[in-house]
């Protein structure tokens, strides 16, 4: 009994020793494991360099460094090569294709002198004139400080020289054109403050005009007829004529015996009183010898029998009254008499059609081509109304709707007439709107009225090089659309766009609910 009890105690002691040994082994194993999970500082640093976060950051750093190096290298190259890129919206520091095409053809040696005090150069003027030598090797630019060289310009012109002005000299034929600094900046008067403010930049237009002046022999003279209440040309038109080197003079046909021999084109701008029979004969004689004329009519002038006979002689009839448009694509805003005519194909209108320009012809008379016109006369429509147009014969009517006695269209609003006879060619262009060349229309850059006028002058004077470089406007530009397009955009913005937004939002909500 006692031996059995002793044996049992020995067994328990052995089990206890085994358990203690196992616990010790487990503890050592845990300590070893714990030691392996607690890395040192070096291990942590090493691990950070091999982490995904570090690899991503290192990649971004390397890419950034490479980009910076490339930018620095490009800047060095561009600065060494003097490369420039005009990123302005209207490319106001670059030359237009009109100037480039003309300058490339110049064979004479031209010097453009920039008359400016050192350190007072106008940024725009400087950058634009420095573009000319890059186009033609026959053109060079030189700077002359009027303080250091006070008598330099006197060798060429008698004008009083101003700072930041330009002198263009043709060294081959010694012809010179001076461009005053004030003519290169377009300003208007603010009638609230009575202070002028800048509305445009005309550096290229004036300098290119001077280039043409010193390199061409075709310098037309326009005689503007007076004595019948004609409308005077606006400042915008006279300035534009100067830019294409057309000299404008007045001619009172009541006090002269004939149109001057140096007349390149005769302008009759909306006479209010009738011509005499002798005046009509004078104009006919001028045209029969190969003369050219541009005529604008005014429906408010009433019946001008002799003047109308002149137009009839060349196959043109003025429709009584003023034109009202029935097509919403052919008038501006809500004003059915502010016509937006279709532009037909002709040398005068080709550039306007290519540019997609709009012409606005307010308060127009309709024009018709007479079937009785002579066989030597060729007539081409320039501007036309829609088939829905009609002429209001009662000019005092306040009802724009078509009434009894109104004349159905369509009508021409502009016609180009040529007559070839006995080896001579007469050119006559007639427009039916008295406001087609009004200051309020030609001064708006978004309309093509000024270009139409200049193209007409170039056509009748046979000017092949049309250098009508438009002024770069510094004012906000507004969008001009017809009444039909205005309604279309209103519907799209007010109705269609909100419906699309609501529909897409509802679609997204329904899909999320189904999920």
Coordinates of C-alpha atoms in Angstrom, one line a residue:
X1 CA 0.0 0.0 0.0
X2 CA 2.7 2.4 1.0
X3 CA 4.8 1.4 -2.0
X4 CA 1.9 2.1 -4.4
X5 CA 1.4 5.5 -2.8
X6 CA 5.1 6.3 -3.2
X7 CA 5.0 5.3 -6.9
X8 CA 2.0 7.6 -7.5
X9 CA 4.0 10.5 -6.0
X10 CA 6.9 9.8 -8.2
X11 CA 4.7 9.8 -11.3
X12 CA 3.2 13.2 -10.3
X13 CA 6.7 14.6 -9.7
X14 CA 7.8 13.5 -13.2
X15 CA 4.7 15.1 -14.8
X16 CA 5.3 18.3 -12.9
X17 CA 9.0 18.4 -14.0
X18 CA 7.9 17.8 -17.6
X19 CA 5.3 20.6 -17.5
X20 CA 7.9 23.0 -16.0
X21 CA 10.4 22.1 -18.8
X22 CA 7.7 22.6 -21.4
X23 CA 6.8 26.0 -19.9
X24 CA 10.4 27.0 -19.9
X25 CA 10.8 26.0 -23.5
X26 CA 7.7 27.9 -24.5
X27 CA 8.9 30.9 -22.6
X28 CA 12.3 30.8 -24.4
X29 CA 10.4 30.4 -27.7
X30 CA 8.2 33.4 -26.9
X31 CA 11.3 35.5 -25.9
X32 CA 13.0 34.5 -29.2
X33 CA 10.0 35.4 -31.2
X34 CA 9.6 38.7 -29.3
X35 CA 13.2 39.5 -30.0
X36 CA 12.7 38.9 -33.7
X37 CA 9.6 41.3 -33.8
X38 CA 11.4 44.2 -32.2
X39 CA 13.9 45.4 -34.9
X40 CA 16.5 47.9 -34.2
X41 CA 16.8 51.5 -35.6
X42 CA 18.9 50.4 -38.6
X43 CA 16.3 47.8 -39.5
X44 CA 13.6 50.5 -39.4
X45 CA 15.6 52.9 -41.6
X46 CA 16.3 50.1 -44.1
X47 CA 12.6 49.1 -44.2
X48 CA 11.5 52.7 -44.8
X49 CA 13.6 52.9 -48.0
X50 CA 12.0 49.8 -49.3
X51 CA 8.4 50.8 -48.6
X52 CA 5.8 51.5 -51.3
X53 CA 5.3 55.0 -50.0
X54 CA 9.0 55.8 -50.3
X55 CA 9.1 54.4 -53.9
X56 CA 6.1 56.5 -54.9
X57 CA 7.6 59.6 -53.4
X58 CA 11.0 59.0 -54.9
X59 CA 9.4 58.5 -58.4
X60 CA 7.5 61.8 -58.1
X61 CA 10.7 63.6 -57.0
X62 CA 12.7 62.3 -59.9
X63 CA 10.0 63.2 -62.4
X64 CA 9.8 66.7 -61.0
X65 CA 13.5 67.1 -61.1
X66 CA 13.6 66.0 -64.8
X67 CA 10.8 68.4 -65.7
X68 CA 12.5 71.3 -64.0
X69 CA 15.8 70.5 -65.8
X70 CA 13.9 70.3 -69.1
X71 CA 12.2 73.7 -68.5
X72 CA 15.5 75.3 -67.6
X73 CA 17.2 73.9 -70.7
X74 CA 14.2 75.1 -72.9
X75 CA 14.4 78.6 -71.4
X76 CA 18.1 78.8 -72.1
X77 CA 17.6 77.7 -75.7
X78 CA 14.6 80.0 -76.3
X79 CA 16.4 83.0 -74.8
X80 CA 19.5 82.3 -76.9
X81 CA 17.4 81.9 -80.1
X82 CA 15.2 84.9 -79.2
X83 CA 12.0 82.8 -79.9
X84 CA 8.7 84.4 -79.0
X85 CA 5.2 83.1 -79.0
X86 CA 2.1 85.4 -79.0
X87 CA -0.4 83.8 -76.7
X88 CA -2.8 86.8 -76.5
X89 CA -6.4 86.2 -77.5
X90 CA -6.3 88.4 -80.5
X91 CA -2.6 88.0 -81.3
X92 CA -2.0 91.7 -80.8
X93 CA 1.8 91.3 -80.9
X94 CA 1.8 89.4 -84.2
X95 CA 1.4 90.5 -87.8
X96 CA -1.7 89.5 -89.8
X97 CA -1.5 87.4 -92.9
X98 CA -2.4 90.6 -94.9
X99 CA 0.8 92.3 -93.8
X100 CA 2.9 89.2 -94.2
X101 CA 1.7 88.5 -97.8
X102 CA 2.4 92.1 -98.8
X103 CA 5.8 92.4 -97.0
X104 CA 7.1 89.2 -98.7
X105 CA 6.6 90.8 -102.1
X106 CA 8.6 94.0 -101.3
X107 CA 11.8 94.3 -103.4
X108 CA 12.8 97.8 -102.4
X109 CA 15.1 98.4 -99.4
X110 CA 13.0 99.7 -96.6
X111 CA 14.0 101.2 -93.2
X112 CA 11.5 101.6 -90.4
X113 CA 12.8 104.2 -88.0
X114 CA 11.4 104.0 -84.5
X115 CA 11.6 107.5 -83.1
X116 CA 11.7 107.1 -79.4
X117 CA 13.7 108.2 -76.4
X118 CA 15.8 105.4 -74.9
X119 CA 14.0 103.7 -72.1
X120 CA 10.5 105.1 -73.1
X121 CA 9.7 102.5 -75.8
X122 CA 6.1 101.5 -76.0
X123 CA 5.9 97.7 -75.5
X124 CA 3.3 97.0 -78.1
X125 CA 4.8 99.3 -80.8
X126 CA 8.3 97.9 -80.2
X127 CA 7.2 94.2 -80.5
X128 CA 5.1 94.8 -83.6
X129 CA 7.6 96.7 -85.6
X130 CA 10.4 94.3 -84.8
X131 CA 8.3 91.6 -86.5
X132 CA 8.7 93.2 -90.0
X133 CA 12.4 92.3 -90.6
X134 CA 11.5 88.7 -89.8
X135 CA 9.2 88.6 -92.8
X136 CA 11.4 90.3 -95.4
X137 CA 15.1 90.7 -95.7
X138 CA 14.5 94.0 -97.5
X139 CA 13.1 95.5 -94.3
X140 CA 15.2 96.7 -91.3
X141 CA 14.4 98.5 -88.1
X142 CA 16.5 101.3 -86.6
X143 CA 16.0 103.2 -83.3
X144 CA 16.5 107.0 -83.3
X145 CA 16.3 108.9 -80.1
X146 CA 14.8 112.3 -81.0
X147 CA 16.6 113.9 -78.1
X148 CA 20.0 112.7 -79.3
X149 CA 19.2 113.3 -82.9
X150 CA 16.8 116.2 -82.9
X151 CA 17.3 117.0 -86.7
X152 CA 17.2 113.5 -88.0
X153 CA 13.5 113.4 -89.1
X154 CA 13.7 116.9 -90.7
X155 CA 15.7 115.3 -93.5
X156 CA 12.6 113.4 -94.5
X157 CA 9.5 115.2 -93.3
X158 CA 8.3 118.6 -92.1
X159 CA 6.0 117.1 -89.5
X160 CA 6.6 117.8 -85.8
X161 CA 8.0 114.5 -84.6
X162 CA 6.5 113.0 -81.4
X163 CA 7.9 110.4 -79.1
X164 CA 7.1 106.8 -80.0
X165 CA 6.4 107.7 -83.6
X166 CA 7.5 105.8 -86.8
X167 CA 9.2 106.9 -90.0
X168 CA 9.1 104.5 -93.0
X169 CA 11.7 105.3 -95.7
X170 CA 12.0 103.6 -99.1
X171 CA 15.7 103.8 -99.8
X172 CA 15.2 102.8 -103.4
X173 CA 12.8 105.6 -104.5
X174 CA 13.3 108.0 -101.6
X175 CA 9.6 108.0 -100.7
X176 CA 8.7 108.6 -97.1
X177 CA 5.7 108.2 -94.8
X178 CA 5.6 109.5 -91.2
X179 CA 3.3 107.8 -88.7
X180 CA 2.5 109.8 -85.6
X181 CA 2.2 108.0 -82.3
X182 CA -1.3 109.3 -81.7
X183 CA -2.6 107.6 -84.9
X184 CA -1.5 104.2 -83.6
X185 CA -3.7 104.4 -80.6
X186 CA -7.5 104.6 -81.0
X187 CA -9.3 106.6 -78.4
X188 CA -12.9 107.7 -77.6
X189 CA -14.3 110.4 -75.4
X190 CA -15.9 109.4 -72.1
X191 CA -18.7 112.0 -71.9
X192 CA -19.2 111.3 -68.2
X193 CA -15.7 112.3 -67.2
X194 CA -14.8 114.2 -70.5
X195 CA -11.6 112.3 -70.6
X196 CA -10.4 110.2 -73.6
X197 CA -9.9 106.5 -73.1
X198 CA -8.2 103.9 -75.3
X199 CA -10.4 101.6 -77.3
X200 CA -7.9 100.0 -79.7
X201 CA -4.4 99.5 -81.0
X202 CA -3.5 100.3 -84.7
X203 CA 0.2 100.0 -84.9
X204 CA 0.3 97.3 -87.6
X205 CA -2.5 99.0 -89.6
X206 CA -0.6 102.3 -89.7
X207 CA 2.9 100.9 -90.3
X208 CA 1.7 98.5 -93.0
X209 CA -0.2 101.4 -94.7
X210 CA 3.0 103.4 -94.7
X211 CA 4.8 100.5 -96.3
X212 CA 2.3 100.4 -99.1
X213 CA 2.4 104.1 -99.5
X214 CA 6.2 104.1 -100.1
X215 CA 6.2 101.0 -102.4
X216 CA 3.1 101.4 -104.7
X217 CA 2.2 103.9 -107.4
X218 CA -1.6 103.2 -107.1
X219 CA -2.7 106.0 -104.8
X220 CA -6.4 106.6 -105.6
X221 CA -8.3 109.9 -105.0
X222 CA -11.9 109.7 -104.0
X223 CA -14.1 112.7 -104.7
X224 CA -17.2 112.9 -102.4
X225 CA -20.1 114.8 -103.9
X226 CA -21.6 117.7 -101.9
X227 CA -24.4 120.2 -102.4
X228 CA -27.4 117.9 -102.0
X229 CA -27.5 117.3 -98.3
X230 CA -25.2 114.3 -98.6
X231 CA -23.9 112.6 -95.4
X232 CA -20.3 113.3 -94.5
X233 CA -17.9 110.4 -94.0
X234 CA -17.4 109.5 -90.4
X235 CA -14.0 109.7 -88.7
X236 CA -13.7 105.9 -88.8
X237 CA -14.2 105.9 -92.6
X238 CA -11.8 108.7 -93.3
X239 CA -9.2 107.0 -91.1
X240 CA -9.7 103.7 -92.9
X241 CA -9.4 105.3 -96.3
X242 CA -6.1 106.8 -95.2
X243 CA -4.9 103.4 -94.1
X244 CA -5.4 102.0 -97.6
X245 CA -3.8 105.2 -99.0
X246 CA -6.9 106.6 -100.6
X247 CA -7.1 110.4 -100.5
X248 CA -10.5 111.9 -99.9
X249 CA -11.6 115.2 -101.5
X250 CA -14.9 117.0 -101.8
X251 CA -16.6 117.9 -105.0
X252 CA -19.5 120.3 -105.4
X253 CA -21.1 119.2 -108.7
X254 CA -23.2 122.4 -108.8
X255 CA -20.2 124.7 -109.2
X256 CA -18.0 122.6 -111.4
X257 CA -18.1 121.8 -115.1
X258 CA -16.8 118.3 -115.0
X259 CA -15.5 115.6 -112.7
X260 CA -11.7 116.1 -112.2
X261 CA -9.4 114.0 -114.3
X262 CA -7.6 112.6 -111.3
X263 CA -10.8 111.2 -109.8
X264 CA -10.4 107.5 -109.2
X265 CA -13.9 107.1 -107.7
X266 CA -16.9 109.3 -107.2
X267 CA -18.8 108.8 -103.9
X268 CA -22.5 109.9 -103.7
X269 CA -23.6 109.3 -100.1
X270 CA -27.3 109.5 -99.5
X271 CA -28.4 112.8 -101.2
X272 CA -31.4 114.5 -99.7
X273 CA -32.1 116.8 -102.6
X274 CA -32.3 116.1 -106.3
X275 CA -29.5 116.6 -108.8
X276 CA -29.9 118.9 -111.7
X277 CA -30.1 117.6 -115.3
X278 CA -26.6 119.0 -116.0
X279 CA -25.2 117.3 -112.9
X280 CA -26.6 114.0 -114.1
X281 CA -25.1 114.5 -117.5
X282 CA -21.7 115.3 -115.9
X283 CA -21.7 112.1 -113.9
X284 CA -22.8 110.1 -117.0
X285 CA -19.9 111.6 -119.0
X286 CA -17.4 110.7 -116.3
X287 CA -18.6 107.1 -116.1
X288 CA -18.8 106.7 -119.9
X289 CA -15.0 107.4 -120.1
X290 CA -14.3 104.5 -117.7
X291 CA -15.0 106.3 -114.4
X292 CA -16.1 104.6 -111.2
X293 CA -18.7 105.5 -108.6
X294 CA -20.2 104.3 -105.3
X295 CA -23.7 105.4 -104.5
X296 CA -25.8 105.0 -101.2
X297 CA -29.5 105.8 -101.3
X298 CA -31.9 107.0 -98.5
X299 CA -35.6 106.2 -98.6
X300 CA -36.4 109.3 -96.5
X301 CA -35.2 111.5 -99.4
X302 CA -38.5 110.9 -101.3
X303 CA -38.8 111.2 -105.0
X304 CA -35.5 112.4 -106.7
X305 CA -36.4 112.2 -110.3
X306 CA -33.1 113.2 -111.9
X307 CA -31.0 111.2 -109.4
X308 CA -33.3 108.2 -110.0
X309 CA -32.8 108.6 -113.8
X310 CA -29.0 108.2 -113.3
X311 CA -29.5 104.9 -111.5
X312 CA -32.1 103.8 -114.1
X313 CA -29.6 104.6 -116.8
X314 CA -27.4 101.8 -115.3
X315 CA -30.2 99.4 -114.9
X316 CA -31.0 100.0 -111.2
X317 CA -34.4 100.9 -109.8
X318 CA -35.0 101.9 -106.1
X319 CA -38.1 100.3 -104.7
X320 CA -40.4 102.9 -102.9
X321 CA -40.4 102.7 -99.1
X322 CA -38.2 100.8 -96.7
X323 CA -37.6 97.0 -96.4
X324 CA -39.1 94.9 -93.5
X325 CA -37.8 91.4 -93.0
X326 CA -40.2 88.5 -92.4
X327 CA -37.5 85.9 -91.8
X328 CA -36.1 85.8 -88.3
X329 CA -32.7 84.8 -89.7
X330 CA -32.4 88.1 -91.5
X331 CA -32.8 90.8 -88.9
X332 CA -31.1 91.8 -85.7
X333 CA -32.7 91.3 -82.3
X334 CA -36.3 92.4 -82.4
X335 CA -35.9 95.1 -85.0
X336 CA -37.4 94.0 -88.3
X337 CA -35.8 96.9 -90.2
X338 CA -32.2 96.2 -88.9
X339 CA -31.6 93.8 -91.8
X340 CA -29.0 91.0 -91.9
X341 CA -28.8 90.3 -95.6
X342 CA -27.4 87.3 -97.3
X343 CA -24.0 87.9 -98.7
X344 CA -23.7 86.9 -102.4
X345 CA -20.5 85.8 -104.2
X346 CA -18.4 88.6 -105.7
X347 CA -14.9 90.0 -105.5
X348 CA -16.2 92.6 -103.0
X349 CA -17.7 90.1 -100.7
X350 CA -15.5 87.0 -101.0
X351 CA -13.4 87.8 -97.9
X352 CA -16.6 88.5 -95.9
X353 CA -18.2 85.1 -96.9
X354 CA -15.0 83.3 -96.1
X355 CA -14.8 84.9 -92.6
X356 CA -18.5 84.3 -91.9
X357 CA -19.1 88.0 -91.3
X358 CA -22.4 89.7 -90.7
X359 CA -23.5 92.8 -92.5
X360 CA -26.1 95.0 -90.9
X361 CA -28.2 97.2 -93.2
X362 CA -30.6 99.3 -91.1
X363 CA -33.4 101.2 -92.8
X364 CA -32.8 100.0 -96.3
X365 CA -34.4 100.6 -99.6
X366 CA -34.9 97.6 -101.9
X367 CA -33.1 97.6 -105.2
X368 CA -34.3 95.9 -108.4
X369 CA -32.5 95.2 -111.7
X370 CA -34.4 96.7 -114.7
X371 CA -35.1 94.3 -117.6
X372 CA -34.6 97.3 -119.9
X373 CA -30.9 97.6 -119.0
X374 CA -28.4 97.8 -121.9
X375 CA -26.8 94.6 -123.1
X376 CA -23.4 96.1 -122.3
X377 CA -24.3 96.3 -118.6
X378 CA -23.6 93.4 -116.2
X379 CA -25.2 93.4 -112.8
X380 CA -24.3 91.2 -109.8
X381 CA -26.2 91.2 -106.5
X382 CA -24.0 91.7 -103.4
X383 CA -26.5 91.7 -100.6
X384 CA -30.0 90.2 -100.7
X385 CA -33.0 89.8 -98.5
X386 CA -35.1 86.7 -97.9
X387 CA -38.2 85.8 -99.9
X388 CA -40.3 86.9 -96.9
X389 CA -39.2 90.5 -97.1
X390 CA -41.5 93.3 -98.2
X391 CA -41.2 97.1 -98.7
X392 CA -43.4 99.4 -96.6
X393 CA -44.6 102.1 -99.0
X394 CA -46.0 104.2 -96.3
X395 CA -42.8 105.4 -94.6
X396 CA -44.8 107.0 -91.8
X397 CA -46.6 103.8 -90.8
X398 CA -46.1 102.6 -87.3
X399 CA -47.4 99.1 -88.2
X400 CA -44.6 96.8 -89.1
X401 CA -47.0 94.1 -90.4
X402 CA -47.5 93.8 -94.1
X403 CA -50.4 96.1 -95.3
X404 CA -52.2 96.7 -98.6
X405 CA -49.9 98.5 -101.0
X406 CA -46.7 97.0 -99.6
X407 CA -44.4 95.5 -102.2
X408 CA -43.3 91.9 -102.0
X409 CA -39.6 90.9 -102.0
X410 CA -37.1 89.6 -102.3
X411 CA -34.9 92.6 -103.0
X412 CA -31.2 93.4 -103.5
X413 CA -29.7 95.7 -100.9
X414 CA -26.4 96.0 -102.9
X415 CA -25.5 95.7 -106.6
X416 CA -22.3 95.8 -108.5
X417 CA -22.6 97.1 -112.1
X418 CA -20.0 97.0 -114.8
X419 CA -20.3 98.3 -118.3
X420 CA -17.7 97.6 -121.0
X421 CA -17.9 99.8 -124.1
X422 CA -15.4 101.0 -126.6
X423 CA -12.4 99.6 -124.7
X424 CA -13.4 101.3 -121.5
X425 CA -14.9 99.8 -118.3
X426 CA -17.1 101.7 -115.9
X427 CA -17.8 100.3 -112.4
X428 CA -20.7 101.4 -110.3
X429 CA -21.7 100.0 -106.9
X430 CA -25.1 100.9 -105.4
X431 CA -26.3 100.2 -101.9
X432 CA -29.8 100.7 -100.6
X433 CA -29.1 101.6 -96.9
X434 CA -28.2 105.1 -95.8
X435 CA -26.9 103.6 -92.5
X436 CA -24.7 100.9 -94.0
X437 CA -21.6 103.1 -93.5
X438 CA -22.9 105.1 -90.5
X439 CA -20.4 105.5 -87.7
X440 CA -22.5 103.3 -85.4
X441 CA -22.1 100.3 -87.8
X442 CA -18.6 100.7 -89.2
X443 CA -17.1 101.2 -85.8
X444 CA -18.4 97.8 -84.5
X445 CA -15.7 95.2 -85.1
X446 CA -18.2 92.3 -85.0
X447 CA -19.9 93.7 -88.1
X448 CA -18.3 93.5 -91.5
X449 CA -19.6 96.9 -92.7
X450 CA -16.3 98.6 -92.7
X451 CA -14.6 95.8 -94.6
X452 CA -17.5 95.9 -97.1
X453 CA -16.9 99.6 -97.7
X454 CA -13.1 99.2 -98.1
X455 CA -13.5 96.2 -100.4
X456 CA -15.9 98.2 -102.5
X457 CA -13.4 101.1 -102.8
X458 CA -10.6 98.6 -103.7
X459 CA -12.9 97.0 -106.3
X460 CA -13.8 100.2 -108.2
X461 CA -10.2 101.6 -108.0
X462 CA -8.6 98.4 -109.1
X463 CA -6.5 98.1 -106.0
X464 CA -5.1 94.6 -106.1
X465 CA -3.4 94.8 -102.7
X466 CA -6.1 95.1 -100.0
X467 CA -4.2 96.2 -96.9
X468 CA -7.2 97.0 -94.7
X469 CA -5.6 95.8 -91.4
X470 CA -8.3 96.2 -88.8
X471 CA -7.7 97.9 -85.5
X472 CA -7.1 95.5 -82.5
X473 CA -9.9 96.4 -80.1
X474 CA -9.1 96.7 -76.4
X475 CA -12.7 96.8 -75.4
X476 CA -15.0 93.9 -74.5
X477 CA -16.4 92.2 -77.6
X478 CA -20.1 91.3 -77.7
X479 CA -21.9 88.5 -79.5
X480 CA -24.2 89.7 -82.2
X481 CA -26.8 87.1 -83.4
X482 CA -30.0 87.2 -85.4
X483 CA -33.4 87.0 -83.8
X484 CA -33.8 83.3 -84.7
X485 CA -30.5 82.3 -83.2
X486 CA -31.2 84.4 -80.1
X487 CA -34.5 82.5 -79.6
X488 CA -32.7 79.1 -80.2
X489 CA -30.0 79.9 -77.6
X490 CA -32.7 81.0 -75.1
X491 CA -34.6 77.8 -75.5
X492 CA -31.4 75.7 -75.1
X493 CA -30.3 77.5 -72.0
X494 CA -33.6 78.1 -70.3
X495 CA -35.4 74.8 -71.2
X496 CA -33.2 72.1 -72.7
X497 CA -30.2 72.4 -70.4
X498 CA -32.2 72.3 -67.1
X499 CA -34.2 69.4 -68.4
X500 CA -31.1 67.4 -69.2
X501 CA -29.6 68.2 -65.8
X502 CA -32.8 67.1 -64.0
X503 CA -33.1 63.9 -66.1
X504 CA -29.5 62.9 -65.5
X505 CA -29.9 63.5 -61.8
X506 CA -33.1 61.5 -61.6
X507 CA -31.4 58.6 -63.5
X508 CA -28.5 58.5 -61.0
X509 CA -30.9 58.5 -58.0
X510 CA -33.0 55.7 -59.4
X511 CA -29.9 53.5 -60.0
X512 CA -28.7 54.0 -56.5
X513 CA -32.0 53.1 -55.0
X514 CA -32.1 49.9 -57.0
X515 CA -28.7 48.9 -55.6

